Amino acid sequence: MSGKEIQLSQGGGGEEMNSLIHGLFYKHFSNDILTAAEDAAVLKPEGKIAFTTDSFTVSPIFFGGGDIGKLAVAGTVNDLAMMGAKPLWLSAGFIIEEGFAFGDLEKIVESMAKELEKSGAKIVCGDTKVVPRGSADGIFINTSGIGELRSEGISAHNLRVDDVIIVSRDIGRHGAAIMMAREGIDLQSDLKSDCETLWPAVEAMIDSGVRIRAMRDATRGGLAAVLNEWAEASGLCIEIEEEQLPVCEEVRGICEMLGFEPYDLANEGTFIISVHPDDATLALESLSEYPFCADASIIGSVSREKRGKVILRSPWGSSRYLELPKGELLPRIC
């Protein structure tokens, strides 16, 4: 591949675009379905499938713990995993600004290929557009995904009284890491985003027979958004013990500095699970096999106390409602 910056001609459908596709995308995403280079990928799913799509515009595109490419693959794979679906096939659409550094694009594509290996999913179709300078902020990526359902009935509507609520790790890392990178905050720490493919941990729980009622990755809106959506959808109350919420010192420090709450901050590799009360220990044992779930904790339970509400109980005996985050705390985090 010649040239150090992406040119408009590399999105024009001619020789230059063909060279970009073969020299970069086919090189790193190679598989028989993709390199067949038809207008559409021909797939043969078995049983029920889940289908999802998402667009990624994060700024900055490189941040502690990841980049826009890793985020695009992990985000879509995780949306499938949260429905109990094994990720199989992804599409990838790139909108690239003229002048974008080819070296950065290659790093992003390499990052996507590496992240795909964690779930075994493949990119089987894609699209590339190059837009004039000033028409986009570097690069945007859209990914869609199809997965095979391995466990049915996982839904916020299926919460039951006495279900146990588990969080897979400490919360708020992605939002805090993006804030540090964007605002130039130096805490002399190695705080990194939690950006991660979650399917291996989800698969372990399914294979162990954990009765999962609901599951959701706590992305935009964080823990607070997920729990409020679940309480509303189920018509039940979720009671959370604040003392049990895992929050690392760096995230706590940034929240105190900028006036945020850790349960409102975005995550990209942290998920919330509601399980049958008899399966809570089994779920924690399954999660403990994975480093990115090392801090998995039971944080609360489901009750009839205040239907449709989330109650946060402090270590000092007081309690308050945990509300949905209001406004846009931090735009372009994913």
CSV table of C-alpha atoms in Angstrom, one decimal:
chain,number,residue,atom,x,y,z
A,1,MET,CA,0.0,0.0,0.0
A,2,SER,CA,1.5,3.3,-1.1
A,3,GLY,CA,0.9,6.7,0.4
A,4,LYS,CA,0.9,7.8,4.0
A,5,GLU,CA,-2.5,9.4,4.1
A,6,ILE,CA,-5.9,8.2,2.9
A,7,GLN,CA,-6.8,9.9,-0.4
A,8,LEU,CA,-10.3,10.5,-1.8
A,9,SER,CA,-9.5,8.2,-4.7
A,10,GLN,CA,-9.2,5.3,-2.2
A,11,GLY,CA,-13.0,5.5,-1.7
A,12,GLY,CA,-13.8,6.1,-5.4
A,13,GLY,CA,-14.4,2.5,-6.5
A,14,GLY,CA,-11.4,2.3,-8.8
A,15,GLU,CA,-7.9,0.8,-8.7
A,16,GLU,CA,-6.8,2.7,-5.6
A,17,MET,CA,-9.9,1.5,-3.6
A,18,ASN,CA,-9.3,-2.0,-4.8
A,19,SER,CA,-5.7,-1.8,-3.6
A,20,LEU,CA,-6.8,-0.5,-0.1
A,21,ILE,CA,-9.4,-3.3,0.2
A,22,HIS,CA,-7.0,-6.1,-0.8
A,23,GLY,CA,-3.9,-4.7,0.8
A,24,LEU,CA,-5.4,-3.8,4.2
A,25,PHE,CA,-8.9,-5.2,4.9
A,26,TYR,CA,-8.6,-8.6,3.2
A,27,LYS,CA,-5.1,-8.9,4.6
A,28,HIS,CA,-6.4,-8.7,8.2
A,29,PHE,CA,-10.0,-9.9,8.0
A,30,SER,CA,-9.4,-12.7,5.5
A,31,ASN,CA,-12.0,-15.5,5.3
A,32,ASP,CA,-13.7,-17.3,2.4
A,33,ILE,CA,-17.0,-15.4,2.7
A,34,LEU,CA,-15.4,-12.0,2.7
A,35,THR,CA,-12.9,-12.6,0.0
A,36,ALA,CA,-15.6,-14.0,-2.3
A,37,ALA,CA,-16.2,-10.3,-2.8
A,38,GLU,CA,-19.9,-10.6,-3.7
A,39,ASP,CA,-22.5,-7.9,-3.2
A,40,ALA,CA,-23.7,-9.7,-0.1
A,41,ALA,CA,-22.4,-12.4,2.2
A,42,VAL,CA,-24.1,-15.7,1.9
A,43,LEU,CA,-24.7,-17.2,5.3
A,44,LYS,CA,-26.2,-20.4,6.7
A,45,PRO,CA,-27.2,-19.9,10.3
A,46,GLU,CA,-28.5,-22.8,12.4
A,47,GLY,CA,-31.4,-22.2,14.7
A,48,LYS,CA,-32.5,-18.8,16.0
A,49,ILE,CA,-30.2,-15.9,15.5
A,50,ALA,CA,-29.7,-12.4,17.1
A,51,PHE,CA,-28.9,-9.4,14.9
A,52,THR,CA,-27.6,-6.0,16.1
A,53,THR,CA,-25.9,-2.9,14.8
A,54,ASP,CA,-24.0,0.0,16.2
A,55,SER,CA,-21.9,3.0,15.1
A,56,PHE,CA,-18.7,4.2,16.7
A,57,THR,CA,-17.4,7.8,16.7
A,58,VAL,CA,-15.3,7.8,19.9
A,59,SER,CA,-12.9,10.8,20.4
A,60,PRO,CA,-10.0,10.4,20.8
A,61,ILE,CA,-9.8,7.3,18.6
A,62,PHE,CA,-6.8,5.9,20.6
A,63,PHE,CA,-7.2,5.8,24.3
A,64,GLY,CA,-5.9,3.9,27.3
A,65,GLY,CA,-7.0,0.3,26.9
A,66,GLY,CA,-8.2,0.4,23.3
A,67,ASP,CA,-9.1,2.3,20.2
A,68,ILE,CA,-12.1,2.8,17.9
A,69,GLY,CA,-11.5,-0.5,16.1
A,70,LYS,CA,-11.3,-2.6,19.3
A,71,LEU,CA,-14.4,-0.8,20.5
A,72,ALA,CA,-16.3,-1.4,17.3
A,73,VAL,CA,-15.8,-5.2,17.4
A,74,ALA,CA,-16.2,-5.6,21.2
A,75,GLY,CA,-19.3,-3.4,21.2
A,76,THR,CA,-21.1,-5.4,18.6
A,77,VAL,CA,-20.0,-8.8,19.8
A,78,ASN,CA,-21.0,-7.8,23.3
A,79,ASP,CA,-24.5,-6.8,22.2
A,80,LEU,CA,-24.9,-10.3,20.8
A,81,ALA,CA,-23.4,-11.9,23.9
A,82,MET,CA,-25.8,-10.1,26.2
A,83,MET,CA,-28.7,-11.9,24.4
A,84,GLY,CA,-27.0,-15.3,25.0
A,85,ALA,CA,-25.9,-15.4,21.3
A,86,LYS,CA,-22.5,-16.7,20.1
A,87,PRO,CA,-21.1,-14.0,17.8
A,88,LEU,CA,-20.6,-15.4,14.3
A,89,TRP,CA,-20.6,-12.8,11.5
A,90,LEU,CA,-20.0,-9.0,11.5
A,91,SER,CA,-20.1,-6.3,8.8
A,92,ALA,CA,-17.8,-3.3,9.0
A,93,GLY,CA,-18.4,0.0,7.4
A,94,PHE,CA,-15.7,2.7,7.4
A,95,ILE,CA,-16.2,6.4,6.8
A,96,ILE,CA,-12.7,7.9,6.6
A,97,GLU,CA,-11.7,11.5,6.3
A,98,GLU,CA,-9.4,12.4,3.4
A,99,GLY,CA,-5.9,12.8,4.9
A,100,PHE,CA,-6.3,10.3,7.6
A,101,ALA,CA,-3.0,8.7,8.4
A,102,PHE,CA,-2.7,5.3,6.7
A,103,GLY,CA,-0.6,4.0,9.6
A,104,ASP,CA,-3.4,4.8,12.1
A,105,LEU,CA,-5.9,3.0,9.9
A,106,GLU,CA,-3.7,0.0,9.8
A,107,LYS,CA,-3.4,0.0,13.6
A,108,ILE,CA,-7.2,0.2,13.9
A,109,VAL,CA,-7.7,-2.7,11.5
A,110,GLU,CA,-5.1,-4.8,13.2
A,111,SER,CA,-6.8,-4.1,16.5
A,112,MET,CA,-10.2,-5.3,15.1
A,113,ALA,CA,-8.6,-8.5,13.8
A,114,LYS,CA,-7.1,-9.2,17.2
A,115,GLU,CA,-10.4,-8.6,19.0
A,116,LEU,CA,-12.3,-10.9,16.6
A,117,GLU,CA,-10.0,-13.8,17.7
A,118,LYS,CA,-11.5,-13.6,21.2
A,119,SER,CA,-15.0,-14.7,20.1
A,120,GLY,CA,-14.2,-16.4,16.8
A,121,ALA,CA,-16.5,-14.1,14.9
A,122,LYS,CA,-15.6,-13.1,11.3
A,123,ILE,CA,-16.1,-9.9,9.3
A,124,VAL,CA,-17.8,-11.2,6.2
A,125,CYS,CA,-18.8,-8.0,4.4
A,126,GLY,CA,-18.0,-4.3,4.6
A,127,ASP,CA,-18.0,-0.9,3.0
A,128,THR,CA,-15.4,1.9,2.7
A,129,LYS,CA,-16.2,5.6,2.0
A,130,VAL,CA,-13.6,8.4,2.0
A,131,VAL,CA,-15.1,11.9,2.5
A,132,PRO,CA,-13.4,15.3,1.9
A,133,ARG,CA,-11.4,17.0,4.6
A,134,GLY,CA,-13.6,18.5,7.2
A,135,SER,CA,-16.6,16.2,6.5
A,136,ALA,CA,-15.8,13.8,9.3
A,137,ASP,CA,-13.6,13.7,12.4
A,138,GLY,CA,-10.9,11.2,11.3
A,139,ILE,CA,-12.8,8.0,11.1
A,140,PHE,CA,-16.2,6.5,12.0
A,141,ILE,CA,-17.0,2.8,12.0
A,142,ASN,CA,-20.3,1.0,11.8
A,143,THR,CA,-20.5,-2.7,12.7
A,144,SER,CA,-23.4,-5.0,12.5
A,145,GLY,CA,-23.4,-8.5,13.9
A,146,ILE,CA,-25.3,-11.9,13.7
A,147,GLY,CA,-25.1,-14.5,16.4
A,148,GLU,CA,-26.5,-17.9,17.1
A,149,LEU,CA,-28.7,-18.0,20.2
A,150,ARG,CA,-27.2,-20.4,22.8
A,151,SER,CA,-29.6,-19.4,25.6
A,152,GLU,CA,-33.1,-18.2,25.1
A,153,GLY,CA,-35.3,-16.0,27.4
A,154,ILE,CA,-32.6,-13.6,28.6
A,155,SER,CA,-34.6,-10.3,29.0
A,156,ALA,CA,-35.2,-7.5,31.4
A,157,HIS,CA,-38.9,-8.6,31.3
A,158,ASN,CA,-37.9,-11.9,32.9
A,159,LEU,CA,-36.6,-10.6,36.3
A,160,ARG,CA,-38.1,-12.3,39.3
A,161,VAL,CA,-38.3,-11.4,43.0
A,162,ASP,CA,-35.2,-12.5,44.9
A,163,ASP,CA,-33.1,-12.7,41.8
A,164,VAL,CA,-29.4,-11.8,42.6
A,165,ILE,CA,-27.8,-8.8,40.8
A,166,ILE,CA,-24.1,-9.2,39.9
A,167,VAL,CA,-21.7,-6.8,38.3
A,168,SER,CA,-18.8,-8.4,36.4
A,169,ARG,CA,-16.1,-6.0,37.4
A,170,ASP,CA,-15.3,-2.4,38.7
A,171,ILE,CA,-17.4,0.3,37.1
A,172,GLY,CA,-16.8,3.5,35.2
A,173,ARG,CA,-13.4,2.8,33.7
A,174,HIS,CA,-14.2,3.6,30.0
A,175,GLY,CA,-15.9,6.9,30.7
A,176,ALA,CA,-13.0,7.9,33.1
A,177,ALA,CA,-10.3,6.8,30.6
A,178,ILE,CA,-11.9,8.8,27.8
A,179,MET,CA,-12.2,11.9,30.0
A,180,MET,CA,-8.5,11.6,31.0
A,181,ALA,CA,-7.4,11.3,27.3
A,182,ARG,CA,-9.7,14.1,26.1
A,183,GLU,CA,-9.1,16.6,28.9
A,184,GLY,CA,-5.4,15.8,29.4
A,185,ILE,CA,-5.9,14.8,33.0
A,186,ASP,CA,-2.7,13.2,34.4
A,187,LEU,CA,-3.3,11.3,37.6
A,188,GLN,CA,0.0,9.5,37.3
A,189,SER,CA,-1.9,6.2,37.1
A,190,ASP,CA,-2.3,3.4,34.5
A,191,LEU,CA,-6.1,3.7,34.4
A,192,LYS,CA,-7.3,2.0,31.2
A,193,SER,CA,-10.7,1.5,29.6
A,194,ASP,CA,-12.4,-1.8,30.4
A,195,CYS,CA,-13.0,-2.3,26.6
A,196,GLU,CA,-13.2,-6.1,26.2
A,197,THR,CA,-15.0,-8.9,24.4
A,198,LEU,CA,-17.3,-10.5,26.9
A,199,TRP,CA,-18.5,-13.6,25.0
A,200,PRO,CA,-16.0,-16.1,26.7
A,201,ALA,CA,-17.3,-15.3,30.2
A,202,VAL,CA,-20.9,-15.4,29.0
A,203,GLU,CA,-20.3,-18.7,27.3
A,204,ALA,CA,-18.8,-20.1,30.5
A,205,MET,CA,-21.9,-19.2,32.5
A,206,ILE,CA,-24.2,-20.7,29.9
A,207,ASP,CA,-22.2,-23.9,29.8
A,208,SER,CA,-22.2,-24.1,33.6
A,209,GLY,CA,-26.0,-24.0,33.6
A,210,VAL,CA,-26.4,-20.6,35.3
A,211,ARG,CA,-30.0,-19.5,35.1
A,212,ILE,CA,-29.6,-16.1,33.6
A,213,ARG,CA,-32.7,-13.9,33.8
A,214,ALA,CA,-31.3,-10.7,32.3
A,215,MET,CA,-27.9,-9.5,31.1
A,216,ARG,CA,-26.7,-6.1,29.8
A,217,ASP,CA,-23.4,-4.4,29.2
A,218,ALA,CA,-23.4,-1.1,31.0
A,219,THR,CA,-22.3,1.2,28.2
A,220,ARG,CA,-23.7,4.7,27.8
A,221,GLY,CA,-25.6,5.7,31.0
A,222,GLY,CA,-23.6,3.1,33.0
A,223,LEU,CA,-24.9,0.9,35.8
A,224,ALA,CA,-27.6,3.4,36.7
A,225,ALA,CA,-29.2,3.3,33.2
A,226,VAL,CA,-29.2,-0.5,33.0
A,227,LEU,CA,-30.8,-1.0,36.4
A,228,ASN,CA,-33.4,1.7,35.8
A,229,GLU,CA,-34.3,0.1,32.5
A,230,TRP,CA,-34.6,-3.3,34.1
A,231,ALA,CA,-36.8,-2.0,37.0
A,232,GLU,CA,-39.1,-0.3,34.6
A,233,ALA,CA,-39.3,-3.2,32.2
A,234,SER,CA,-40.0,-5.8,34.9
A,235,GLY,CA,-42.2,-3.6,37.1
A,236,LEU,CA,-40.1,-4.7,40.1
A,237,CYS,CA,-37.7,-3.0,42.5
A,238,ILE,CA,-33.9,-3.4,42.4
A,239,GLU,CA,-32.1,-2.8,45.7
A,240,ILE,CA,-28.4,-2.1,45.5
A,241,GLU,CA,-25.8,-2.1,48.3
A,242,GLU,CA,-23.6,0.9,47.6
A,243,GLU,CA,-20.7,-0.6,49.7
A,244,GLN,CA,-20.7,-3.6,47.4
A,245,LEU,CA,-20.2,-1.6,44.2
A,246,PRO,CA,-16.6,-2.1,42.9
A,247,VAL,CA,-15.0,1.2,42.0
A,248,CYS,CA,-11.2,1.7,41.5
A,249,GLU,CA,-9.5,4.6,43.3
A,250,GLU,CA,-8.6,6.3,40.0
A,251,VAL,CA,-12.3,6.4,38.8
A,252,ARG,CA,-13.4,7.5,42.3
A,253,GLY,CA,-10.8,10.3,42.2
A,254,ILE,CA,-11.9,11.6,38.7
A,255,CYS,CA,-15.5,11.5,39.8
A,256,GLU,CA,-14.7,13.6,42.9
A,257,MET,CA,-12.7,16.0,40.8
A,258,LEU,CA,-15.3,16.6,38.1
A,259,GLY,CA,-18.5,16.0,40.0
A,260,PHE,CA,-19.6,12.7,38.4
A,261,GLU,CA,-21.0,9.5,39.9
A,262,PRO,CA,-19.2,6.2,39.0
A,263,TYR,CA,-22.5,4.4,38.4
A,264,ASP,CA,-23.4,7.0,35.6
A,265,LEU,CA,-20.1,6.6,33.7
A,266,ALA,CA,-19.9,4.4,30.6
A,267,ASN,CA,-18.3,1.0,30.5
A,268,GLU,CA,-17.3,-1.1,27.5
A,269,GLY,CA,-16.4,-4.4,29.1
A,270,THR,CA,-18.5,-4.5,32.2
A,271,PHE,CA,-21.9,-6.2,32.4
A,272,ILE,CA,-24.8,-6.6,34.8
A,273,ILE,CA,-26.4,-10.0,35.3
A,274,SER,CA,-29.6,-11.0,37.1
A,275,VAL,CA,-29.5,-14.7,38.0
A,276,HIS,CA,-31.7,-17.2,39.9
A,277,PRO,CA,-30.8,-16.8,43.6
A,278,ASP,CA,-29.5,-20.5,43.8
A,279,ASP,CA,-27.1,-19.8,41.0
A,280,ALA,CA,-25.3,-16.7,42.2
A,281,THR,CA,-22.2,-18.6,43.6
A,282,LEU,CA,-22.0,-20.7,40.4
A,283,ALA,CA,-22.1,-17.5,38.3
A,284,LEU,CA,-19.3,-15.9,40.3
A,285,GLU,CA,-17.2,-19.1,40.0
A,286,SER,CA,-17.6,-19.0,36.2
A,287,LEU,CA,-16.7,-15.4,35.9
A,288,SER,CA,-13.7,-15.7,38.1
A,289,GLU,CA,-12.0,-17.7,35.4
A,290,TYR,CA,-11.5,-14.5,33.4
A,291,PRO,CA,-9.1,-11.7,34.3
A,292,PHE,CA,-11.6,-9.0,33.1
A,293,CYS,CA,-14.2,-10.4,35.6
A,294,ALA,CA,-11.8,-10.5,38.6
A,295,ASP,CA,-13.8,-8.1,40.6
A,296,ALA,CA,-17.2,-9.7,39.9
A,297,SER,CA,-19.5,-9.0,42.9
A,298,ILE,CA,-23.0,-9.5,44.1
A,299,ILE,CA,-24.4,-5.9,44.5
A,300,GLY,CA,-28.1,-6.4,45.2
A,301,SER,CA,-31.3,-8.2,44.6
A,302,VAL,CA,-34.8,-7.9,43.1
A,303,SER,CA,-37.8,-7.2,45.3
A,304,ARG,CA,-41.3,-5.7,45.4
A,305,GLU,CA,-40.2,-2.8,47.7
A,306,LYS,CA,-40.8,0.1,45.2
A,307,ARG,CA,-41.9,-1.2,41.9
A,308,GLY,CA,-40.2,0.3,38.9
A,309,LYS,CA,-37.5,1.9,41.1
A,310,VAL,CA,-33.8,1.3,41.9
A,311,ILE,CA,-32.9,1.8,45.6
A,312,LEU,CA,-29.3,2.6,46.6
A,313,ARG,CA,-28.6,1.7,50.2
A,314,SER,CA,-25.6,3.3,51.9
A,315,PRO,CA,-23.3,1.6,54.4
A,316,TRP,CA,-24.7,4.0,57.1
A,317,GLY,CA,-28.3,2.7,56.8
A,318,SER,CA,-29.7,5.5,54.6
A,319,SER,CA,-31.2,4.9,51.2
A,320,ARG,CA,-32.2,6.9,48.1
A,321,TYR,CA,-33.4,6.3,44.6
A,322,LEU,CA,-30.7,5.7,42.0
A,323,GLU,CA,-32.0,7.8,39.1
A,324,LEU,CA,-31.4,7.6,35.4
A,325,PRO,CA,-28.5,9.8,34.3
A,326,LYS,CA,-29.7,13.2,32.9
A,327,GLY,CA,-28.3,15.0,29.9
A,328,GLU,CA,-25.2,14.0,28.0
A,329,LEU,CA,-22.5,13.4,30.5
A,330,LEU,CA,-19.8,12.8,28.0
A,331,PRO,CA,-20.5,12.8,24.2
A,332,ARG,CA,-18.7,10.5,21.7
A,333,ILE,CA,-17.5,7.9,24.2
A,334,CYS,CA,-18.2,5.1,21.8
